[in-house]
Amino acid sequence: MDRADFSSNPDTTVRPPLAPGLYIVATPIGNLEDITLRALRVLRSCDRIACEDTRQTRKLLTHFDIHTPVASCHEHNERERADELIAAMRGGQRVALVSDAGIPGISDPGALLVRAALNAGLRVYPIPGPSAAISALVASGLPTHRFCFHGFLPEKSGARRSALDSIASLLRVEAATGQSAPATLIFYEAPHRILDTLLDMQNLWGDTLEVVVARELTKMHEEFLRGSVATVLQQLAAQERVRGEITLLLSPPQAGATASSVSDDLLAALAHLQSTENITEKDALKQLARHTGRSKSELYREVQRLRASTASRAK
Ligand code: SAM
């Protein structure tokens, strides 16, 4: 196994060769100093590096004088590429997967290849490192004991508003059942959409919603804007143009739950889970049961009752 055992081997330059398998390697989100020693060793000694964008990764490899062959593995070819990489790993190769920045698989390709590798009985090794979501969270000042990462919201305004409505529904279901502590919400957002997204959030949760805009983390112009959504909107609107990479965090919004809204929101919350996580209704009910502390069968009966009453109203 590829494990650092500092107690028995204090000379960290003497290492056994990498074991065959898939290495999920985190790379810097801006500051090249954030690459880990282990990431460099894996990238240097693996047989092949599968990258989201070979040009982007070559810049990183050149900087660290690494000459391992690269192959593209992005959202449009991940499925086909997986077969080829799995065959190589079955033959004993060590393959590293990297994305353009941060941890592969987090709003980046990777999950499909990992699943395929596991299904093929191969080992998958995480090589941890920076991720924008976690870096932003820990410096945000918002609660960290429970958080919910939503990745990117839809680009089109209508779809974005429905996604936010569904999130609000899910929060109301959680709040009304009171089983779990409220979670800080984390989103990735493009600079040209941040104002519209914040406006949608303000409309949904009010002026006092506490937000943090974490921009250009680990880079020269790193910036955190913290405050009410109204204040942060004012600060951003005053800029000539919002630039850079942005992670957006929300303090747990006030859900305003009532007993009746819970029933109304249940179907929306179920639909949201199914579409965002691409899971079956059964699995979505299981997750909802975990979130709310209610039993799966109780939720299922309620969903059936709500559907029956919606159908009879439609007649
Ligand atoms: N896999 C990456 C990770 O682990 O963080 C995320 C990849 S996702 C395609 C890229 C998005 O992450 C950006 O559009 C931005 O929202 C966020 N992001 C990446 N780097 C960032 C940075 N330095 N500061 C703030 N947000 C960042």
Tab-separated table of C-alpha atoms and ligand atoms in Angstrom:
chain	number	residue	atom	x	y	z
A	1	MET	CA	0.000	0.000	0.000
A	2	ASP	CA	1.191	3.536	-0.742
A	3	ARG	CA	1.327	4.871	2.814
A	4	ALA	CA	3.797	7.239	4.472
A	5	ASP	CA	5.034	5.552	7.616
A	6	PHE	CA	7.222	8.188	9.239
A	7	SER	CA	7.828	6.108	12.376
A	8	SER	CA	9.622	3.299	10.597
A	9	ASN	CA	10.971	5.306	7.680
A	10	PRO	CA	12.018	8.817	8.701
A	11	ASP	CA	13.798	9.303	5.349
A	12	THR	CA	10.800	10.392	3.334
A	13	THR	CA	12.782	10.196	0.092
A	14	VAL	CA	12.995	6.392	0.347
A	15	ARG	CA	9.643	5.087	-0.816
A	16	PRO	CA	8.283	1.895	-2.247
A	17	PRO	CA	7.002	2.288	-5.817
A	18	LEU	CA	3.380	3.339	-6.233
A	19	ALA	CA	0.878	0.502	-6.158
A	20	PRO	CA	-1.290	0.018	-9.269
A	21	GLY	CA	-4.612	1.881	-9.168
A	22	LEU	CA	-6.228	5.261	-9.523
A	23	TYR	CA	-4.844	8.306	-7.656
A	24	ILE	CA	-7.236	11.253	-7.249
A	25	VAL	CA	-4.762	14.114	-6.961
A	26	ALA	CA	-5.712	17.593	-5.707
A	27	THR	CA	-3.874	20.501	-7.346
A	28	PRO	CA	-3.644	24.204	-6.327
A	29	ILE	CA	-6.647	26.533	-6.751
A	30	GLY	CA	-4.340	29.475	-7.437
A	31	ASN	CA	-1.196	29.380	-5.341
A	32	LEU	CA	1.324	26.825	-6.613
A	33	GLU	CA	2.794	26.494	-3.116
A	34	ASP	CA	-0.360	24.591	-2.183
A	35	ILE	CA	0.675	21.425	-4.026
A	36	THR	CA	1.565	18.695	-1.540
A	37	LEU	CA	4.821	16.713	-1.507
A	38	ARG	CA	2.794	13.548	-1.942
A	39	ALA	CA	0.920	14.966	-4.952
A	40	LEU	CA	4.264	15.790	-6.605
A	41	ARG	CA	5.620	12.314	-5.930
A	42	VAL	CA	2.503	10.626	-7.302
A	43	LEU	CA	2.432	12.830	-10.419
A	44	ARG	CA	6.123	12.172	-10.984
A	45	SER	CA	6.046	8.416	-10.525
A	46	CYS	CA	2.681	7.345	-11.957
A	47	ASP	CA	2.487	5.951	-15.499
A	48	ARG	CA	-0.059	8.393	-16.829
A	49	ILE	CA	-1.904	11.545	-15.764
A	50	ALA	CA	-5.521	11.845	-16.865
A	51	CYS	CA	-6.368	15.565	-16.987
A	52	GLU	CA	-9.445	17.690	-17.515
A	53	ASP	CA	-7.437	19.978	-19.804
A	54	THR	CA	-3.993	18.807	-20.896
A	55	ARG	CA	-2.796	22.370	-21.672
A	56	GLN	CA	-3.690	23.564	-18.175
A	57	THR	CA	-2.052	20.576	-16.473
A	58	ARG	CA	1.082	20.846	-18.644
A	59	LYS	CA	1.683	24.325	-17.169
A	60	LEU	CA	1.634	22.813	-13.666
A	61	LEU	CA	3.835	19.878	-14.681
A	62	THR	CA	6.341	22.143	-16.425
A	63	HIS	CA	6.576	24.331	-13.325
A	64	PHE	CA	7.474	21.288	-11.218
A	65	ASP	CA	9.642	19.684	-13.903
A	66	ILE	CA	7.412	16.605	-14.217
A	67	HIS	CA	7.472	14.678	-17.498
A	68	THR	CA	4.793	11.987	-17.014
A	69	PRO	CA	2.627	11.402	-20.135
A	70	VAL	CA	-0.809	13.039	-20.026
A	71	ALA	CA	-4.193	12.023	-21.487
A	72	SER	CA	-7.362	14.107	-21.626
A	73	CYS	CA	-10.291	13.055	-19.447
A	74	HIS	CA	-13.058	15.657	-19.400
A	75	GLU	CA	-16.824	15.703	-19.067
A	76	HIS	CA	-17.317	14.863	-22.778
A	77	ASN	CA	-15.001	11.838	-22.999
A	78	GLU	CA	-14.850	10.560	-19.396
A	79	ARG	CA	-16.992	7.496	-20.179
A	80	GLU	CA	-14.920	6.287	-23.169
A	81	ARG	CA	-11.644	7.268	-21.545
A	82	ALA	CA	-12.623	5.311	-18.419
A	83	ASP	CA	-12.611	2.000	-20.338
A	84	GLU	CA	-9.128	2.644	-21.665
A	85	LEU	CA	-7.732	3.772	-18.301
A	86	ILE	CA	-9.332	0.827	-16.483
A	87	ALA	CA	-7.702	-1.577	-18.960
A	88	ALA	CA	-4.322	0.097	-18.332
A	89	MET	CA	-4.721	-0.120	-14.539
A	90	ARG	CA	-5.789	-3.760	-14.795
A	91	GLY	CA	-2.512	-4.285	-16.597
A	92	GLY	CA	-0.676	-2.850	-13.550
A	93	GLN	CA	-0.478	0.843	-14.444
A	94	ARG	CA	-0.754	3.660	-11.917
A	95	VAL	CA	-3.020	6.437	-13.196
A	96	ALA	CA	-3.334	9.886	-11.582
A	97	LEU	CA	-6.446	11.949	-12.184
A	98	VAL	CA	-6.248	15.739	-11.912
A	99	SER	CA	-8.663	18.540	-12.769
A	100	ASP	CA	-7.764	22.102	-13.776
A	101	ALA	CA	-7.684	23.132	-10.119
A	102	GLY	CA	-8.677	21.731	-6.745
A	103	ILE	CA	-9.987	18.258	-6.077
A	104	PRO	CA	-11.188	16.198	-9.058
A	105	GLY	CA	-14.827	15.127	-8.787
A	106	ILE	CA	-15.908	18.259	-6.899
A	107	SER	CA	-17.848	20.157	-9.596
A	108	ASP	CA	-15.271	18.576	-11.912
A	109	PRO	CA	-15.026	15.262	-13.799
A	110	GLY	CA	-13.875	12.252	-11.810
A	111	ALA	CA	-16.837	10.567	-10.108
A	112	LEU	CA	-17.562	8.384	-13.143
A	113	LEU	CA	-13.972	7.163	-13.456
A	114	VAL	CA	-13.795	6.439	-9.710
A	115	ARG	CA	-17.008	4.385	-9.865
A	116	ALA	CA	-15.758	2.486	-12.925
A	117	ALA	CA	-12.410	1.758	-11.229
A	118	LEU	CA	-14.133	0.470	-8.089
A	119	ASN	CA	-16.507	-1.671	-10.160
A	120	ALA	CA	-13.441	-3.152	-11.861
A	121	GLY	CA	-12.036	-4.087	-8.445
A	122	LEU	CA	-9.212	-1.503	-8.591
A	123	ARG	CA	-7.862	0.529	-5.672
A	124	VAL	CA	-8.639	4.254	-5.581
A	125	TYR	CA	-6.304	6.475	-3.521
A	126	PRO	CA	-7.265	10.043	-2.524
A	127	ILE	CA	-4.302	12.450	-2.556
A	128	PRO	CA	-5.840	15.335	-0.580
A	129	GLY	CA	-5.214	19.028	-1.114
A	130	PRO	CA	-6.954	22.330	-1.717
A	131	SER	CA	-10.600	22.716	-2.632
A	132	ALA	CA	-12.250	26.117	-3.042
A	133	ALA	CA	-15.398	25.086	-1.123
A	134	ILE	CA	-13.601	23.951	2.034
A	135	SER	CA	-10.998	26.747	1.910
A	136	ALA	CA	-13.790	29.339	1.660
A	137	LEU	CA	-15.845	27.687	4.415
A	138	VAL	CA	-13.119	27.550	7.036
A	139	ALA	CA	-12.215	31.233	6.618
A	140	SER	CA	-15.795	32.477	6.147
A	141	GLY	CA	-16.693	32.853	9.794
A	142	LEU	CA	-19.959	30.958	9.149
A	143	PRO	CA	-20.874	27.764	11.028
A	144	THR	CA	-18.702	24.845	9.921
A	145	HIS	CA	-20.168	21.964	11.924
A	146	ARG	CA	-22.722	21.252	9.207
A	147	PHE	CA	-22.598	22.486	5.606
A	148	CYS	CA	-24.236	21.653	2.315
A	149	PHE	CA	-22.306	22.000	-0.934
A	150	HIS	CA	-24.541	22.746	-3.936
A	151	GLY	CA	-21.883	23.234	-6.633
A	152	PHE	CA	-22.994	25.479	-9.512
A	153	LEU	CA	-26.591	26.713	-9.755
A	154	PRO	CA	-28.178	26.529	-13.233
A	155	GLU	CA	-27.040	29.312	-15.577
A	156	LYS	CA	-30.479	30.378	-16.831
A	157	SER	CA	-32.335	32.669	-14.450
A	158	GLY	CA	-35.622	30.702	-14.434
A	159	ALA	CA	-33.899	27.404	-13.704
A	160	ARG	CA	-31.710	29.077	-11.071
A	161	ARG	CA	-34.751	30.471	-9.265
A	162	SER	CA	-36.482	27.071	-9.275
A	163	ALA	CA	-33.314	25.440	-7.925
A	164	LEU	CA	-33.189	28.023	-5.130
A	165	ASP	CA	-36.928	27.498	-4.445
A	166	SER	CA	-36.293	23.775	-4.119
A	167	ILE	CA	-33.398	24.388	-1.729
A	168	ALA	CA	-35.661	26.674	0.333
A	169	SER	CA	-38.306	23.907	0.386
A	170	LEU	CA	-35.780	21.365	1.584
A	171	LEU	CA	-34.640	23.755	4.332
A	172	ARG	CA	-38.240	24.239	5.481
A	173	VAL	CA	-38.788	20.476	5.658
A	174	GLU	CA	-35.608	20.160	7.736
A	175	ALA	CA	-36.427	23.101	9.999
A	176	ALA	CA	-39.975	21.960	10.721
A	177	THR	CA	-38.868	18.509	11.777
A	178	GLY	CA	-36.012	20.100	13.742
A	179	GLN	CA	-33.853	16.989	13.651
A	180	SER	CA	-30.630	18.454	12.306
A	181	ALA	CA	-28.721	21.678	12.942
A	182	PRO	CA	-29.067	24.196	10.072
A	183	ALA	CA	-26.312	23.982	7.487
A	184	THR	CA	-24.143	26.671	5.903
A	185	LEU	CA	-24.788	26.580	2.141
A	186	ILE	CA	-21.903	26.658	-0.348
A	187	PHE	CA	-22.129	27.450	-4.067
A	188	TYR	CA	-19.684	27.990	-6.905
A	189	GLU	CA	-20.629	30.956	-9.071
A	190	ALA	CA	-19.292	32.751	-12.139
A	191	PRO	CA	-18.375	36.444	-11.692
A	192	HIS	CA	-20.828	37.613	-14.378
A	193	ARG	CA	-23.742	35.899	-12.618
A	194	ILE	CA	-22.956	36.706	-8.974
A	195	LEU	CA	-25.113	39.867	-8.803
A	196	ASP	CA	-28.191	38.136	-10.268
A	197	THR	CA	-27.736	35.136	-8.003
A	198	LEU	CA	-27.415	37.317	-4.900
A	199	LEU	CA	-30.529	39.267	-5.967
A	200	ASP	CA	-32.466	36.000	-6.292
A	201	MET	CA	-31.269	34.978	-2.832
A	202	GLN	CA	-32.245	38.361	-1.409
A	203	ASN	CA	-35.742	38.005	-2.878
A	204	LEU	CA	-36.104	34.544	-1.433
A	205	TRP	CA	-34.579	34.962	2.036
A	206	GLY	CA	-34.664	38.718	2.654
A	207	ASP	CA	-32.171	41.603	3.040
A	208	THR	CA	-30.664	40.306	6.262
A	209	LEU	CA	-29.490	36.970	4.879
A	210	GLU	CA	-25.816	36.716	5.864
A	211	VAL	CA	-23.520	35.908	2.938
A	212	VAL	CA	-19.805	35.585	2.256
A	213	VAL	CA	-18.326	36.078	-1.209
A	214	ALA	CA	-14.883	34.434	-1.274
A	215	ARG	CA	-13.011	35.612	-4.359
A	216	GLU	CA	-9.660	34.585	-5.837
A	217	LEU	CA	-8.750	32.381	-2.866
A	218	THR	CA	-5.017	31.776	-2.362
A	219	LYS	CA	-4.189	34.272	-5.154
A	220	MET	CA	-2.737	37.772	-5.024
A	221	HIS	CA	-6.139	39.504	-4.982
A	222	GLU	CA	-7.823	37.173	-2.492
A	223	GLU	CA	-10.877	38.896	-1.012
A	224	PHE	CA	-13.699	38.052	1.388
A	225	LEU	CA	-16.858	40.169	1.378
A	226	ARG	CA	-18.887	39.384	4.500
A	227	GLY	CA	-22.205	40.836	5.590
A	228	SER	CA	-25.918	40.979	4.800
A	229	VAL	CA	-26.850	40.171	1.229
A	230	ALA	CA	-28.005	43.792	0.815
A	231	THR	CA	-24.595	45.169	1.892
A	232	VAL	CA	-22.557	42.724	-0.171
A	233	LEU	CA	-24.718	43.442	-3.212
A	234	GLN	CA	-24.021	47.158	-2.784
A	235	GLN	CA	-20.278	46.545	-2.527
A	236	LEU	CA	-20.215	44.364	-5.644
A	237	ALA	CA	-22.490	46.663	-7.636
A	238	ALA	CA	-20.072	49.528	-6.911
A	239	GLN	CA	-17.282	47.647	-8.729
A	240	GLU	CA	-16.853	48.412	-12.402
A	241	ARG	CA	-16.856	44.705	-13.157
A	242	VAL	CA	-16.800	41.686	-10.857
A	243	ARG	CA	-13.868	39.475	-11.797
A	244	GLY	CA	-12.163	36.314	-10.660
A	245	GLU	CA	-13.237	32.978	-9.284
A	246	ILE	CA	-15.959	33.043	-6.674
A	247	THR	CA	-17.237	30.754	-3.956
A	248	LEU	CA	-20.442	31.959	-2.350
A	249	LEU	CA	-21.540	30.955	1.138
A	250	LEU	CA	-24.801	31.576	2.968
A	251	SER	CA	-25.330	31.505	6.677
A	252	PRO	CA	-28.128	28.971	7.330
A	253	PRO	CA	-31.154	30.885	5.946
A	254	GLN	CA	-34.217	31.307	8.190
A	255	ALA	CA	-36.501	28.623	6.851
A	256	GLY	CA	-39.788	30.026	8.250
A	257	ALA	CA	-41.292	26.585	8.526
A	258	THR	CA	-44.872	25.854	9.476
A	259	ALA	CA	-46.562	22.498	9.784
A	260	SER	CA	-48.564	23.020	6.588
A	261	SER	CA	-45.571	24.228	4.549
A	262	VAL	CA	-43.760	20.984	5.364
A	263	SER	CA	-46.316	18.944	3.442
A	264	ASP	CA	-46.372	21.436	0.584
A	265	ASP	CA	-42.587	21.401	0.406
A	266	LEU	CA	-42.099	17.681	0.571
A	267	LEU	CA	-42.741	17.045	-3.128
A	268	ALA	CA	-40.478	19.938	-4.148
A	269	ALA	CA	-37.700	18.732	-1.849
A	270	LEU	CA	-38.001	15.215	-3.256
A	271	ALA	CA	-37.864	16.479	-6.844
A	272	HIS	CA	-34.846	18.647	-6.001
A	273	LEU	CA	-32.887	15.744	-4.533
A	274	GLN	CA	-33.749	13.483	-7.465
A	275	SER	CA	-32.675	16.006	-10.083
A	276	THR	CA	-29.559	17.437	-8.428
A	277	GLU	CA	-28.164	14.103	-7.304
A	278	ASN	CA	-29.523	12.093	-10.221
A	279	ILE	CA	-30.975	9.431	-7.923
A	280	THR	CA	-34.181	7.389	-7.831
A	281	GLU	CA	-37.196	8.464	-5.795
A	282	LYS	CA	-36.483	5.624	-3.366
A	283	ASP	CA	-32.945	6.885	-2.717
A	284	ALA	CA	-34.168	10.487	-2.459
A	285	LEU	CA	-36.717	9.380	0.190
A	286	LYS	CA	-33.920	7.615	2.052
A	287	GLN	CA	-31.846	10.835	2.086
A	288	LEU	CA	-34.817	12.920	3.122
A	289	ALA	CA	-35.528	10.491	5.955
A	290	ARG	CA	-31.935	10.899	7.120
A	291	HIS	CA	-32.130	14.726	6.856
A	292	THR	CA	-35.413	14.996	8.733
A	293	GLY	CA	-35.200	12.122	11.187
A	294	ARG	CA	-38.585	10.798	9.971
A	295	SER	CA	-39.023	7.231	8.797
A	296	LYS	CA	-38.860	6.458	5.084
A	297	SER	CA	-42.250	4.719	5.093
A	298	GLU	CA	-43.869	7.681	6.869
A	299	LEU	CA	-42.476	10.052	4.220
A	300	TYR	CA	-43.528	7.693	1.433
A	301	ARG	CA	-47.129	7.575	2.733
A	302	GLU	CA	-47.181	11.373	2.947
A	303	VAL	CA	-45.893	11.709	-0.627
A	304	GLN	CA	-48.603	9.302	-1.855
A	305	ARG	CA	-51.283	11.235	0.043
A	306	LEU	CA	-50.073	14.589	-1.386
A	307	ARG	CA	-50.012	13.201	-4.915
A	308	ALA	CA	-53.509	11.773	-4.563
A	309	SER	CA	-54.872	15.085	-3.304
A	310	THR	CA	-53.102	17.038	-6.100
A	311	ALA	CA	-54.556	14.601	-8.680
A	312	SER	CA	-58.085	14.902	-7.289
A	313	ARG	CA	-57.819	18.739	-7.290
A	314	ALA	CA	-56.734	18.602	-10.951
A	315	LYS	CA	-59.891	16.640	-11.982
B	1	SAM	N1	-12.689	20.961	-8.151
B	1	SAM	C1	-12.542	22.331	-7.749
B	1	SAM	C2	-12.385	22.401	-6.230
B	1	SAM	O1	-12.122	21.378	-5.630
B	1	SAM	O2	-12.490	23.477	-5.678
B	1	SAM	C3	-13.672	23.191	-8.241
B	1	SAM	C4	-13.806	23.197	-9.715
B	1	SAM	S1	-15.116	24.167	-10.299
B	1	SAM	C5	-15.124	23.751	-12.015
B	1	SAM	C6	-14.426	25.773	-10.378
B	1	SAM	C7	-15.161	26.776	-9.483
B	1	SAM	O3	-14.641	26.686	-8.150
B	1	SAM	C8	-14.945	28.218	-9.884
B	1	SAM	O4	-15.823	28.599	-10.922
B	1	SAM	C9	-15.218	28.947	-8.588
B	1	SAM	O5	-16.602	29.073	-8.364
B	1	SAM	C10	-14.610	27.970	-7.568
B	1	SAM	N2	-13.197	28.330	-7.355
B	1	SAM	C11	-12.118	27.714	-7.912
B	1	SAM	N3	-10.987	28.319	-7.521
B	1	SAM	C12	-11.357	29.327	-6.707
B	1	SAM	C13	-10.646	30.343	-6.009
B	1	SAM	N4	-9.325	30.417	-6.103
B	1	SAM	N5	-11.349	31.210	-5.253
B	1	SAM	C14	-12.687	31.138	-5.150
B	1	SAM	N6	-13.414	30.208	-5.787
B	1	SAM	C15	-12.769	29.330	-6.574
